[in-house]
Short mmCIF file of N, CA and C in Angstrom, two decimals:
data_model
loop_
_atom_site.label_atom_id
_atom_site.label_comp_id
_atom_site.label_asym_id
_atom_site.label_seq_id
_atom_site.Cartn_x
_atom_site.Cartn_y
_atom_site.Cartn_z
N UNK A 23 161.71 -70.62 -156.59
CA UNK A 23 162.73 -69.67 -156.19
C UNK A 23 162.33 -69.01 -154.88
N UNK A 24 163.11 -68.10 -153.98
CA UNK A 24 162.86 -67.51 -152.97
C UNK A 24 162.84 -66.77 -152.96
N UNK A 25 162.27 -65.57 -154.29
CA UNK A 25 162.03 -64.22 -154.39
C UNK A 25 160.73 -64.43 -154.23
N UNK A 26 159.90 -63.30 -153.56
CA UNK A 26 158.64 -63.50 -153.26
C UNK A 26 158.32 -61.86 -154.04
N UNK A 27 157.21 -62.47 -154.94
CA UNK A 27 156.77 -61.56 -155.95
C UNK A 27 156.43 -59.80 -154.92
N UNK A 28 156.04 -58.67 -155.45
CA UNK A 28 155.59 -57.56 -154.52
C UNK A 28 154.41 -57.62 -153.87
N UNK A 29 153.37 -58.21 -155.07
CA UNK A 29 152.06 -58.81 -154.23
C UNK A 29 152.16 -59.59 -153.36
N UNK A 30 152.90 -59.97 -152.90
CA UNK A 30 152.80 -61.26 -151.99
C UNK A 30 153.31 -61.04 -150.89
N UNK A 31 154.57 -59.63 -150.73
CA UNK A 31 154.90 -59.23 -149.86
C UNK A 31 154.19 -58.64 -148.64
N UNK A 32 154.49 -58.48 -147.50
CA UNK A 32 154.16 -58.39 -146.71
C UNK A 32 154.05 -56.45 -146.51
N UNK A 33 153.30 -55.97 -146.07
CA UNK A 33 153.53 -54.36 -146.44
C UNK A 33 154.57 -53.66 -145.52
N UNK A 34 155.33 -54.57 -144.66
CA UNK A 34 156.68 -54.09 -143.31
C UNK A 34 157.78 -54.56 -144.74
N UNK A 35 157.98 -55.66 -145.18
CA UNK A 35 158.71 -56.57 -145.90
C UNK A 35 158.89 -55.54 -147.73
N UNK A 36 157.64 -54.53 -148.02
CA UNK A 36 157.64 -53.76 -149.01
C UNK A 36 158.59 -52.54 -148.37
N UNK A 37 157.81 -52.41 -147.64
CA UNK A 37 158.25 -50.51 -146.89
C UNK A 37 159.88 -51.03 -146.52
N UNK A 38 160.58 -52.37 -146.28
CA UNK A 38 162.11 -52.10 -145.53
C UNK A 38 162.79 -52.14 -146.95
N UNK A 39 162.16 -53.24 -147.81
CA UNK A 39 162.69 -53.12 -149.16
C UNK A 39 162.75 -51.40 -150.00
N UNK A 40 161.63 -50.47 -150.02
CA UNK A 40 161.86 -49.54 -150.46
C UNK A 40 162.79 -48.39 -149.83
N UNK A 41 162.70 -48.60 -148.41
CA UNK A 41 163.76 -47.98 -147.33
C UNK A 41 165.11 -48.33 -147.86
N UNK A 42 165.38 -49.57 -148.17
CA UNK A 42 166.51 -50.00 -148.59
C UNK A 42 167.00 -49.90 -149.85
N UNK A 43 166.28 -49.30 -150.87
CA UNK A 43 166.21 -48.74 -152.22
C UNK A 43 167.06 -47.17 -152.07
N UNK A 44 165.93 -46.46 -151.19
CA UNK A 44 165.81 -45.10 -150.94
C UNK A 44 167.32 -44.89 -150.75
N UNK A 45 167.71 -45.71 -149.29
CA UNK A 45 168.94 -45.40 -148.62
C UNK A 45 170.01 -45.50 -149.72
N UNK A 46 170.41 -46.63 -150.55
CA UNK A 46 171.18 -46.89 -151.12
C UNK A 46 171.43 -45.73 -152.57
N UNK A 47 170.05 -45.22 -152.59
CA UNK A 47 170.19 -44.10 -154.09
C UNK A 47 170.67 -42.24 -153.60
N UNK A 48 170.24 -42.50 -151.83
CA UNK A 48 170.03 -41.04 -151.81
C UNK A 48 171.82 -41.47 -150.87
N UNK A 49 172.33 -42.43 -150.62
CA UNK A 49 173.56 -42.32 -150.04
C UNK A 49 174.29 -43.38 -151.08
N UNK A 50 174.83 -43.39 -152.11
CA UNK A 50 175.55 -44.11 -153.13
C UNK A 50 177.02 -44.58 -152.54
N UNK A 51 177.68 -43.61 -151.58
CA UNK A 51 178.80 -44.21 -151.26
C UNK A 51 178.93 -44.41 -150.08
N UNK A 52 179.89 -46.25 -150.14
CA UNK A 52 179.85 -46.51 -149.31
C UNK A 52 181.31 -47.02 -148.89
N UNK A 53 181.29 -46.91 -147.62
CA UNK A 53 182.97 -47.33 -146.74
C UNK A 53 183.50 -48.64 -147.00
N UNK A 54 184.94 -48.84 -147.93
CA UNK A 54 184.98 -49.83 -147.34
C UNK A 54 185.86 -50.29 -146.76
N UNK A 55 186.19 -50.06 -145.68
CA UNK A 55 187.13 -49.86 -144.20
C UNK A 55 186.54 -51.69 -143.98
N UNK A 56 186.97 -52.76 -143.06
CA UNK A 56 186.20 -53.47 -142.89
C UNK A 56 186.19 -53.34 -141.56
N UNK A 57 184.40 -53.83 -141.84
CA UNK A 57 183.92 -53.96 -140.75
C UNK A 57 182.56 -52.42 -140.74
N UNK A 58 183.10 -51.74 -141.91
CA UNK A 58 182.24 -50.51 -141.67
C UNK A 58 181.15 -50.60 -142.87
N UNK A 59 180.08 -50.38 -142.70
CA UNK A 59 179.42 -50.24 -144.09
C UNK A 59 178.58 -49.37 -144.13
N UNK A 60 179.16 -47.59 -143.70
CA UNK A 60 178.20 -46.36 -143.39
C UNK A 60 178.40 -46.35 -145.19
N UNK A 61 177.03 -45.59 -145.16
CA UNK A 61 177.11 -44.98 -146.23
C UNK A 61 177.10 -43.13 -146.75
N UNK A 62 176.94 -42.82 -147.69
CA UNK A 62 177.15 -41.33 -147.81
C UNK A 62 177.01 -40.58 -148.71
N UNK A 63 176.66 -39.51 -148.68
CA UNK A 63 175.99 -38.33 -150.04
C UNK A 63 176.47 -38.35 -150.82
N UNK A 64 177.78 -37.95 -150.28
CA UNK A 64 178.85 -37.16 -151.30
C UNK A 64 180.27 -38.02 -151.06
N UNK A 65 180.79 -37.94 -152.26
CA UNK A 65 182.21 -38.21 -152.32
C UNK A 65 183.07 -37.77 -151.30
N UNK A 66 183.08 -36.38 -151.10
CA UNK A 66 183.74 -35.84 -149.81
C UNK A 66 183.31 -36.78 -148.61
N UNK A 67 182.12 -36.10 -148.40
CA UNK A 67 181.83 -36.88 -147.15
C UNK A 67 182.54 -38.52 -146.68
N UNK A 68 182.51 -39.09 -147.48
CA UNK A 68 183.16 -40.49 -147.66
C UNK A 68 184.92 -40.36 -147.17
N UNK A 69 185.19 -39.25 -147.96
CA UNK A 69 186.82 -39.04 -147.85
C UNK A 69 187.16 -38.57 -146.89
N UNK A 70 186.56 -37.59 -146.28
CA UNK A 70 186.55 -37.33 -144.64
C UNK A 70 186.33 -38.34 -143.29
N UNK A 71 185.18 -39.18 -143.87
CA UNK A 71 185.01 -41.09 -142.80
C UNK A 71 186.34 -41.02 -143.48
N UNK A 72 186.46 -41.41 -143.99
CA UNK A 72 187.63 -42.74 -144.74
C UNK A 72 188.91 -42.26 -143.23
N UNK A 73 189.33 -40.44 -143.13
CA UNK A 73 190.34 -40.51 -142.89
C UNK A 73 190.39 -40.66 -141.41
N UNK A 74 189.13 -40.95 -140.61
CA UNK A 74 188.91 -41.23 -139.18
C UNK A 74 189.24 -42.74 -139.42
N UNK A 75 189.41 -43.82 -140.56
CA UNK A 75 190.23 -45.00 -140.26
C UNK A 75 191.39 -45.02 -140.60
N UNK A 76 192.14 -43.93 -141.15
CA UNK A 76 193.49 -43.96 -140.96
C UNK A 76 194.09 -43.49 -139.94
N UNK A 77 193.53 -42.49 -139.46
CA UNK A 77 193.73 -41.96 -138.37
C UNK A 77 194.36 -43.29 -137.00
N UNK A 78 192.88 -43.86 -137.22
CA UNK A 78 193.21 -44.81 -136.16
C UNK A 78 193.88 -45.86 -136.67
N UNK A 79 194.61 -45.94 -137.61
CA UNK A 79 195.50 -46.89 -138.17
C UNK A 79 196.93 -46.36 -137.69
N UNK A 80 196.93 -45.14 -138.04
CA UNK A 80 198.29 -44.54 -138.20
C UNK A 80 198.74 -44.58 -136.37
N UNK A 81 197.54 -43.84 -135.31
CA UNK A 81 198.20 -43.58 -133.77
C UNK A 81 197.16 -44.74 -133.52
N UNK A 82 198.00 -45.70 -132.87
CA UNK A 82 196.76 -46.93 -132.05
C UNK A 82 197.32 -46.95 -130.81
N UNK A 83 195.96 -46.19 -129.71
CA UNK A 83 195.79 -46.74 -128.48
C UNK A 83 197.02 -46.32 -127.73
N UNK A 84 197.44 -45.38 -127.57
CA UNK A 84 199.10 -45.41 -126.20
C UNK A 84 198.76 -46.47 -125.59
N UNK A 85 197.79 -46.66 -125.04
CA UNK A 85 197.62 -47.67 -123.64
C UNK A 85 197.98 -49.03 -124.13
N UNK A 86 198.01 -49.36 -125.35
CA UNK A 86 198.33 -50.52 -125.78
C UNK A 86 199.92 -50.75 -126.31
N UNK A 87 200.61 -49.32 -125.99
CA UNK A 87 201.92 -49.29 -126.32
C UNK A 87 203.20 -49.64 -125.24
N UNK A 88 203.25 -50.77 -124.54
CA UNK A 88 203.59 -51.01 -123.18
C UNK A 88 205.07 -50.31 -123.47
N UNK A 89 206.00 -50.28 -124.37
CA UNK A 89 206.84 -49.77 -124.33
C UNK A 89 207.18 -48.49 -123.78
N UNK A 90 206.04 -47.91 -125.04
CA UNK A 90 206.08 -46.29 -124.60
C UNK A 90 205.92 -45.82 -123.16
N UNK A 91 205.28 -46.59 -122.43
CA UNK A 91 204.43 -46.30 -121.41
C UNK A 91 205.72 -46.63 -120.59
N UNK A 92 206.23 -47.62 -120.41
CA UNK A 92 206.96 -48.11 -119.72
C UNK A 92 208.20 -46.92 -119.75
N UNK A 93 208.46 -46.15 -120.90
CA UNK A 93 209.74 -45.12 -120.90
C UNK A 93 208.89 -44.26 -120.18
N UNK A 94 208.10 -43.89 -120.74
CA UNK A 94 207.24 -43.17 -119.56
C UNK A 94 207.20 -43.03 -117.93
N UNK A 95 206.81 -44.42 -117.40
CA UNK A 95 206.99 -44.41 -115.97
C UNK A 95 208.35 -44.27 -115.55
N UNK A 96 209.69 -44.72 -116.66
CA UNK A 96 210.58 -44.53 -116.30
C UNK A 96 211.29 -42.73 -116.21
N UNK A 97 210.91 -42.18 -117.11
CA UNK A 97 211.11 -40.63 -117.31
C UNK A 97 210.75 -40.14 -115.48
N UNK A 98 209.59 -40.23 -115.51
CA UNK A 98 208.61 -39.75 -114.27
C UNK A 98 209.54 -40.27 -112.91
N UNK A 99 209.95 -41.27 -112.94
CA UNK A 99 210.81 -41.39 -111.89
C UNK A 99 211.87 -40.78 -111.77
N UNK A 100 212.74 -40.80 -112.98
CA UNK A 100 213.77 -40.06 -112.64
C UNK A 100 213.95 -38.51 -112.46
N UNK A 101 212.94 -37.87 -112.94
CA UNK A 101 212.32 -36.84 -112.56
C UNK A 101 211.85 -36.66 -111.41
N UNK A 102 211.45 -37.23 -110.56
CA UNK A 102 211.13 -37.01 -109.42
C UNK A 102 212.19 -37.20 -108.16
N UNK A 103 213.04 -38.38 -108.49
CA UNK A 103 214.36 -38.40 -107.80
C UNK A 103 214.99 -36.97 -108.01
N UNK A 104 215.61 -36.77 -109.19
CA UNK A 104 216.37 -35.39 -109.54
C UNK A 104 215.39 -33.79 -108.82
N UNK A 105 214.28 -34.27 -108.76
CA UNK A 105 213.29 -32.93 -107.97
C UNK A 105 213.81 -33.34 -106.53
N UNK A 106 213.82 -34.53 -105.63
CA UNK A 106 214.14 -34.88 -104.38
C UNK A 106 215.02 -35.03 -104.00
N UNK A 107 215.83 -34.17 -105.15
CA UNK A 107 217.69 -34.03 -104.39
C UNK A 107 218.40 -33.40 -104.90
N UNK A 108 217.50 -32.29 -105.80
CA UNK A 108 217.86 -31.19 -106.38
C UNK A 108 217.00 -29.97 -105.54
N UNK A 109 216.44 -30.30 -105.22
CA UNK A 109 215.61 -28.74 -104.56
C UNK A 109 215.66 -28.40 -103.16
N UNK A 110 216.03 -27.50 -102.92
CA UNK A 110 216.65 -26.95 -101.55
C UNK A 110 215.35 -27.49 -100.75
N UNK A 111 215.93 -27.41 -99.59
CA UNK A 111 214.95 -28.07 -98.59
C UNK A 111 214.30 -27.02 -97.64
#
């Protein structure tokens, strides 16, 4: 098999294994958003991450919204015409 007994381990190969014990008991919850795998104390804590990926679920990126953007540059123009022939000279 390819479990290698504790004696046999290497003492970097013990210490990441018990690091990796530690982490997993003293932070029990964990995200599962994908792609994320923080972990965390408390229940809260978790529910508070959780809502920084809805967040970015719910508003994504203006800059990636060519539409919006595009009413945008269009607003700004006509606004600026109506300033350049509406305002006394």
């Amino acid at each position: 098999s390819n479990v290698v007994p504790p004696e046999r381990r290497s003492s970097r190969a013990t210490r990441r294994f018990v690091d990796d014990m530690n982490e997993k008991q003293d932070r029990p919850y964990v995200c599962g958003a994908p792609g994320c795998s923080q972990r965390f104390q408390s229940e809260e804590h978790l529910i508070l991450h959780s809502r920084k990926h809805e967040m970015t679920l719910k508003f994504p990126a203006i800059k990636a919204d060519t539409a919006f953007t595009d009413r945008l540059r269009g607003d700004m123009e006509l606004l600026m015409l109506h300033y350049e022939h509406c305002t006394p000279s």
